[in-house]
Coordinates of N, CA and C in Angstrom, one line a residue:
M1 N -26.2 2.4 -40.8 CA -25.4 3.4 -39.8 C -25.3 2.7 -38.5
Q2 N -26.3 1.9 -38.0 CA -26.0 0.9 -36.7 C -24.7 0.1 -36.6
L3 N -24.4 -0.4 -38.2 CA -23.3 -1.1 -38.2 C -21.9 -0.6 -38.0
S4 N -22.0 0.9 -38.5 CA -20.7 1.7 -38.2 C -20.6 1.9 -36.7
N5 N -21.6 2.2 -36.0 CA -21.5 2.7 -34.7 C -21.0 1.4 -34.0
D6 N -21.5 0.1 -34.2 CA -21.0 -1.1 -33.6 C -19.7 -1.3 -34.0
N7 N -19.1 -0.9 -35.1 CA -17.5 -1.1 -35.5 C -16.9 -0.3 -34.8
D8 N -17.3 1.1 -34.6 CA -16.5 2.1 -33.9 C -16.5 1.7 -32.5
Q9 N -17.5 1.2 -31.9 CA -17.7 0.7 -30.5 C -16.4 -0.5 -30.3
E10 N -16.5 -1.4 -31.1 CA -15.7 -2.5 -31.0 C -14.3 -2.1 -31.2
T11 N -14.0 -1.2 -32.3 CA -12.5 -0.6 -32.3 C -12.1 -0.1 -31.0
D12 N -13.0 0.9 -30.3 CA -12.7 1.6 -29.0 C -12.4 0.4 -27.9
N13 N -13.2 -0.7 -27.9 CA -13.1 -1.6 -27.1 C -11.8 -2.5 -27.1
I14 N -11.4 -2.5 -28.5 CA -10.1 -3.0 -28.8 C -8.6 -2.1 -28.0
Q15 N -8.9 -0.9 -28.4 CA -7.8 0.0 -28.2 C -7.9 0.0 -26.5
K16 N -9.1 0.2 -26.1 CA -9.0 0.1 -24.4 C -8.4 -1.1 -23.7
G17 N -8.7 -2.2 -24.4 CA -8.1 -3.5 -24.2 C -6.6 -3.4 -24.1
G18 N -6.2 -2.9 -25.4 CA -4.8 -2.6 -25.4 C -4.0 -1.9 -24.1
V19 N -4.7 -0.9 -23.7 CA -4.2 0.2 -22.9 C -4.1 -0.7 -21.4
I20 N -5.4 -1.4 -21.4 CA -5.3 -2.1 -20.1 C -4.4 -3.1 -20.1
S21 N -4.0 -4.1 -21.1 CA -3.1 -5.0 -20.8 C -1.7 -4.3 -21.0
E22 N -1.6 -3.1 -21.5 CA -0.2 -2.3 -21.4 C -0.1 -2.0 -19.8
N23 N -0.9 -1.3 -19.0 CA -0.9 -1.3 -17.8 C -0.4 -2.5 -17.0
L24 N -1.1 -3.4 -17.1 CA -1.0 -4.5 -16.4 C 0.6 -5.1 -16.6
A25 N 1.1 -5.1 -18.1 CA 2.4 -5.5 -18.1 C 3.4 -4.5 -17.1
S26 N 2.9 -3.3 -17.3 CA 4.0 -2.3 -16.9 C 3.9 -2.5 -15.1
K27 N 2.8 -2.9 -14.6 CA 2.8 -3.0 -13.2 C 2.4 -4.4 -12.8
P28 N 3.3 -5.4 -12.6 CA 3.0 -6.5 -11.9 C 2.4 -6.7 -10.9
Q29 N 1.5 -7.8 -10.9 CA 0.7 -8.0 -9.9 C 1.5 -8.4 -8.6
V30 N 1.2 -8.0 -7.4 CA 1.7 -8.5 -6.3 C 1.2 -9.5 -5.9
L31 N 2.0 -10.6 -5.2 CA 2.0 -11.9 -5.0 C 1.1 -11.7 -3.4
S32 N -0.1 -12.6 -3.3 CA -0.6 -12.5 -2.1 C -0.9 -13.8 -1.3
D33 N -0.6 -15.1 -2.0 CA -0.8 -16.3 -1.5 C 0.6 -16.5 -0.8
K34 N 0.4 -16.9 0.5 CA 1.6 -17.1 1.4 C 2.7 -18.3 1.1
K35 N 1.8 -19.1 0.3 CA 3.0 -20.1 -0.1 C 3.9 -19.9 -1.3
L36 N 3.2 -18.9 -2.1 CA 3.8 -18.4 -3.3 C 4.9 -17.0 -3.0
I37 N 4.7 -16.4 -1.8 CA 5.3 -15.6 -1.1 C 6.6 -16.2 -0.6
K38 N 6.4 -17.3 0.0 CA 7.8 -17.9 0.7 C 8.6 -18.6 -0.2
E39 N 7.9 -19.2 -1.6 CA 8.7 -19.8 -2.6 C 9.5 -18.4 -3.2
E40 N 9.0 -17.2 -3.5 CA 9.9 -16.4 -4.2 C 10.9 -15.6 -3.3
V41 N 10.5 -15.4 -1.7 CA 11.7 -15.2 -0.8 C 12.9 -16.1 -1.0
K42 N 12.8 -17.4 -0.9 CA 13.6 -18.2 -0.8 C 14.3 -18.1 -2.2
R43 N 13.7 -18.0 -3.3 CA 14.3 -17.9 -4.7 C 15.2 -16.8 -4.9
R44 N 14.5 -15.8 -4.3 CA 15.6 -14.7 -4.5 C 17.0 -14.5 -3.3
L45 N 16.5 -15.1 -2.2 CA 17.3 -15.4 -1.2 C 18.8 -16.2 -1.7
I46 N 18.4 -17.3 -2.3 CA 19.0 -18.4 -2.6 C 20.0 -17.7 -4.0
S47 N 19.2 -17.7 -5.1 CA 19.8 -17.4 -6.4 C 20.0 -16.0 -7.0
G48 N 19.0 -15.2 -6.2 CA 19.0 -13.7 -6.7 C 18.3 -13.5 -7.7
I49 N 17.2 -14.4 -8.1 CA 16.3 -14.2 -9.2 C 15.1 -13.9 -9.1
Q50 N 14.4 -12.7 -9.5 CA 13.1 -12.3 -8.9 C 12.1 -12.7 -10.0
T51 N 10.9 -13.3 -9.7 CA 10.0 -13.7 -10.7 C 8.9 -13.1 -10.6
A52 N 8.4 -12.5 -9.2 CA 7.1 -11.8 -9.3 C 7.3 -10.6 -8.0
A53 N 6.5 -9.7 -7.9 CA 6.5 -8.6 -7.2 C 5.8 -9.2 -5.9
L54 N 6.5 -8.5 -5.0 CA 6.0 -8.7 -3.4 C 5.7 -7.3 -3.0
E55 N 4.8 -7.3 -2.0 CA 4.3 -6.0 -1.1 C 5.5 -5.5 -0.7
Y56 N 6.6 -6.3 -0.2 CA 7.8 -5.8 0.4 C 8.6 -4.7 -0.5
D57 N 8.7 -5.2 -1.7 CA 9.5 -4.6 -2.7 C 8.8 -2.8 -2.7
S58 N 7.4 -2.7 -2.4 CA 7.1 -1.1 -2.5 C 7.8 -0.4 -1.3
L59 N 8.5 -1.2 -0.5 CA 9.0 -0.2 0.8 C 10.3 0.1 0.2
Y60 N 11.0 -0.2 -0.8 CA 12.0 0.4 -1.4 C 12.0 1.6 -1.7
N61 N 13.2 2.5 -1.3 CA 12.9 4.3 -1.8 C 14.2 4.6 -2.5
E62 N 14.5 4.6 -3.9 CA 15.8 4.4 -4.4 C 16.3 5.8 -4.1
E63 N 15.4 6.7 -4.0 CA 16.1 8.3 -4.0 C 17.0 8.2 -2.6
K64 N 16.1 7.6 -1.5 CA 16.8 7.7 -0.2 C 18.0 6.6 -0.1
A65 N 17.7 5.5 -0.9 CA 19.0 4.7 -0.9 C 20.1 5.4 -1.3
T66 N 20.0 6.0 -2.4 CA 21.4 6.4 -3.3 C 21.9 7.7 -2.3
L67 N 21.3 8.0 -1.1 CA 22.2 8.8 -0.3 C 23.3 8.1 0.1
N68 N 23.1 6.6 0.6 CA 24.1 6.0 1.2 C 25.3 5.4 0.1
K69 N 26.4 5.8 0.3 CA 27.8 5.5 -0.5 C 27.8 3.8 -0.8
D70 N 27.1 3.3 0.4 CA 27.2 1.7 0.0 C 25.8 1.1 -0.1
Y71 N 25.2 1.9 -1.1 CA 23.9 1.8 -1.5 C 23.8 0.7 -2.6
V72 N 24.8 0.5 -3.5 CA 24.8 -0.9 -4.4 C 24.7 -1.8 -3.5
L73 N 25.6 -2.4 -2.6 CA 25.6 -3.8 -1.9 C 24.3 -3.8 -1.2
L74 N 23.8 -2.7 -0.4 CA 22.6 -2.6 0.5 C 21.3 -2.9 -0.3
S75 N 21.2 -2.2 -1.4 CA 20.0 -2.4 -2.4 C 20.1 -3.7 -2.9
L76 N 21.6 -4.5 -3.2 CA 21.3 -5.9 -3.4 C 20.8 -6.6 -2.4
L77 N 21.3 -6.5 -1.3 CA 20.7 -7.2 -0.2 C 19.2 -7.0 0.0
F78 N 18.6 -5.8 -0.3 CA 17.4 -5.8 -0.2 C 16.5 -6.4 -1.0
Q79 N 17.0 -6.4 -2.4 CA 16.3 -7.1 -3.6 C 16.4 -8.8 -3.1
R80 N 17.6 -8.9 -2.6 CA 17.6 -10.6 -2.5 C 17.0 -11.0 -1.0
M81 N 16.3 -10.0 -0.5 CA 15.5 -10.4 0.8 C 16.1 -10.6 2.1
F82 N 17.5 -10.2 2.3 CA 18.2 -10.4 3.2 C 17.5 -9.6 4.5
F83 N 16.9 -8.3 4.3 CA 16.3 -7.6 5.5 C 15.0 -8.2 6.0
Y84 N 14.2 -8.8 4.7 CA 13.1 -9.3 5.1 C 13.1 -10.7 5.8
K85 N 14.1 -11.5 5.4 CA 14.3 -12.7 6.2 C 14.8 -12.4 7.7
L86 N 15.8 -11.4 7.7 CA 16.4 -11.0 9.1 C 15.1 -10.6 10.2
N87 N 14.3 -9.8 9.8 CA 13.3 -9.5 10.2 C 12.3 -10.4 10.9
E88 N 12.0 -11.5 9.7 CA 11.3 -12.9 10.0 C 11.7 -13.3 11.2
K89 N 13.2 -13.7 11.2 CA 13.8 -14.4 12.1 C 13.8 -13.7 13.6
L90 N 14.1 -12.7 13.6 CA 13.9 -11.8 14.8 C 12.4 -11.5 15.2
S91 N 11.0 -11.6 14.6 CA 10.3 -11.5 15.1 C 9.7 -12.3 16.2
G92 N 9.3 -11.7 17.1 CA 8.9 -12.6 18.5 C 10.0 -13.2 19.1
L93 N 11.2 -12.5 19.0 CA 12.4 -13.0 19.6 C 12.9 -11.3 20.4
S94 N 13.6 -11.6 21.3 CA 14.2 -10.2 21.7 C 15.8 -10.4 21.2
C95 N 16.6 -9.3 20.6 CA 17.9 -9.4 20.0 C 18.5 -9.7 21.2
D96 N 19.7 -10.7 20.8 CA 20.7 -11.1 21.9 C 22.0 -10.3 21.7
H97 N 21.7 -9.1 20.7 CA 22.9 -8.0 20.3 C 24.3 -8.9 19.9
T98 N 23.8 -9.7 19.2 CA 25.2 -10.4 18.3 C 24.5 -10.6 16.9
L99 N 25.5 -11.0 15.8 CA 25.1 -10.8 14.4 C 24.9 -12.3 14.1
R100 N 24.2 -13.1 14.8 CA 24.2 -14.7 14.7 C 23.1 -14.8 13.6
F101 N 22.1 -14.0 13.6 CA 21.1 -14.3 12.4 C 21.6 -13.8 11.2
T102 N 22.4 -12.6 11.1 CA 23.0 -11.9 9.9 C 23.9 -13.1 9.5
K103 N 24.9 -13.5 9.9 CA 25.7 -14.5 9.4 C 25.1 -15.8 8.9
Q104 N 24.0 -16.2 9.5 CA 23.3 -17.6 9.2 C 22.7 -17.2 7.6
I105 N 22.0 -16.0 7.8 CA 21.4 -15.5 6.4 C 22.2 -15.3 5.4
L106 N 23.4 -14.7 5.5 CA 24.4 -14.5 4.8 C 25.0 -15.7 4.1
T107 N 25.2 -16.8 5.1 CA 25.9 -18.0 4.6 C 24.5 -18.8 3.8
Q108 N 23.5 -18.5 4.3 CA 22.2 -19.1 3.3 C 22.0 -18.5 2.0
M109 N 22.7 -17.3 1.9 CA 22.6 -16.9 0.6 C 23.9 -17.2 -0.3
Q110 N 24.7 -18.1 0.4 CA 26.0 -18.4 -0.3 C 27.1 -17.6 -0.6
F111 N 27.0 -16.8 0.4 CA 28.1 -15.9 0.3 C 29.3 -16.5 1.0
K112 N 30.7 -16.3 0.6 CA 32.0 -16.8 1.1 C 32.3 -16.0 2.4
R113 N 33.2 -16.5 3.3 CA 33.4 -16.0 4.4 C 33.9 -14.5 4.4
G114 N 34.9 -14.2 3.4 CA 35.4 -13.1 3.1 C 34.4 -12.1 2.8
K115 N 33.4 -12.5 1.9 CA 32.2 -11.5 1.5 C 31.6 -11.2 2.6
I116 N 31.4 -12.2 3.5 CA 30.5 -11.8 4.5 C 30.9 -11.0 5.7
N117 N 32.3 -11.1 5.7 CA 33.1 -10.3 6.8 C 33.0 -8.9 6.1
E118 N 33.1 -8.6 4.8 CA 32.8 -7.4 4.2 C 31.6 -6.6 4.1
I119 N 30.6 -7.6 4.1 CA 28.9 -7.1 4.2 C 28.9 -6.6 5.7
I120 N 29.3 -7.3 6.9 CA 29.3 -7.1 8.4 C 30.0 -5.7 8.4
D121 N 30.8 -5.4 7.9 CA 31.9 -4.4 8.1 C 30.9 -2.9 7.6
V122 N 30.4 -3.3 6.2 CA 29.4 -2.2 5.7 C 28.3 -2.1 6.8
F123 N 27.7 -3.0 7.3 CA 26.4 -2.8 8.4 C 26.9 -2.0 9.7
K124 N 28.0 -2.5 10.1 CA 28.8 -1.7 11.1 C 29.0 -0.5 11.0
K125 N 29.8 0.0 9.8 CA 29.8 1.2 9.4 C 28.5 2.0 9.4
N126 N 27.6 1.3 9.0 CA 26.1 2.2 9.0 C 25.2 1.8 10.3
G127 N 26.0 1.7 11.4 CA 25.2 1.5 12.7 C 24.5 0.1 12.8
G128 N 25.1 -0.8 12.1 CA 24.3 -2.1 12.4 C 25.4 -3.3 13.2
Q129 N 25.6 -2.8 14.4 CA 26.3 -3.8 15.4 C 25.8 -4.8 15.5
C130 N 24.4 -5.3 15.4 CA 23.8 -6.4 15.8 C 22.6 -6.4 15.2
D131 N 22.0 -7.5 15.1 CA 21.0 -8.1 14.1 C 19.7 -6.8 14.2
C132 N 19.3 -6.5 15.4 CA 18.2 -5.6 15.4 C 18.6 -4.1 15.0
E133 N 20.0 -3.7 15.3 CA 20.5 -2.4 14.5 C 20.5 -2.4 13.2
I134 N 20.6 -3.5 12.8 CA 20.7 -3.8 10.9 C 19.4 -3.4 10.5
L135 N 18.4 -3.9 11.2 CA 17.1 -3.5 10.8 C 16.9 -1.9 10.9
Y136 N 16.9 -1.8 12.0 CA 16.8 -0.1 12.2 C 17.5 0.8 11.8
N137 N 18.8 0.3 11.8 CA 19.6 1.6 11.2 C 20.1 1.6 9.7
V138 N 20.2 0.3 9.4 CA 20.6 -0.2 7.9 C 19.5 0.1 7.0
E139 N 18.3 -0.9 7.1 CA 17.4 -1.2 6.5 C 16.7 0.3 6.3
S140 N 16.6 1.1 7.6 CA 15.7 2.3 7.3 C 16.5 3.2 6.6
Q141 N 17.7 3.2 6.1 CA 18.4 3.7 4.8 C 17.9 3.4 3.8
L142 N 17.0 2.5 3.5 CA 16.9 1.7 2.2 C 15.1 1.9 1.8
I143 N 14.3 2.1 3.0 CA 12.9 2.1 2.9 C 12.4 3.5 3.5
G144 N 11.0 3.6 3.2 CA 10.4 4.9 3.5 C 10.3 5.9 2.7
K145 N 9.8 7.2 3.3 CA 10.0 8.5 2.6 C 11.7 9.2 3.1

């Protein structure tokens, strides 16, 4: 009789283990190591390839983003870490009310001049006349509640 209970408990543990591993597979672990975060940001920025989850990803609100007719482009820029990088460049600085950092980052992302101009037009149409306004007015349309 004891043997049967042990087998039942072992079966339960195996089943629970399967559920736990399924949960882990469905919820990717968020990177916390600064070096790994920096590598992931660079990888996404340059190649657009996401290999790990970042805390920043959880800010994105798809329901809110889809309210904007330019959401496909803006969401792509969010996923490729454009807004993250712009915020990083502006932190500790006051905005000079130009698109200097925006153009630098889009160039780093390997967009051609024509595509950069299209993206800037979308930013301006959405209230992003300069680097800081892109964060305040454009990124805010993709994040939060």
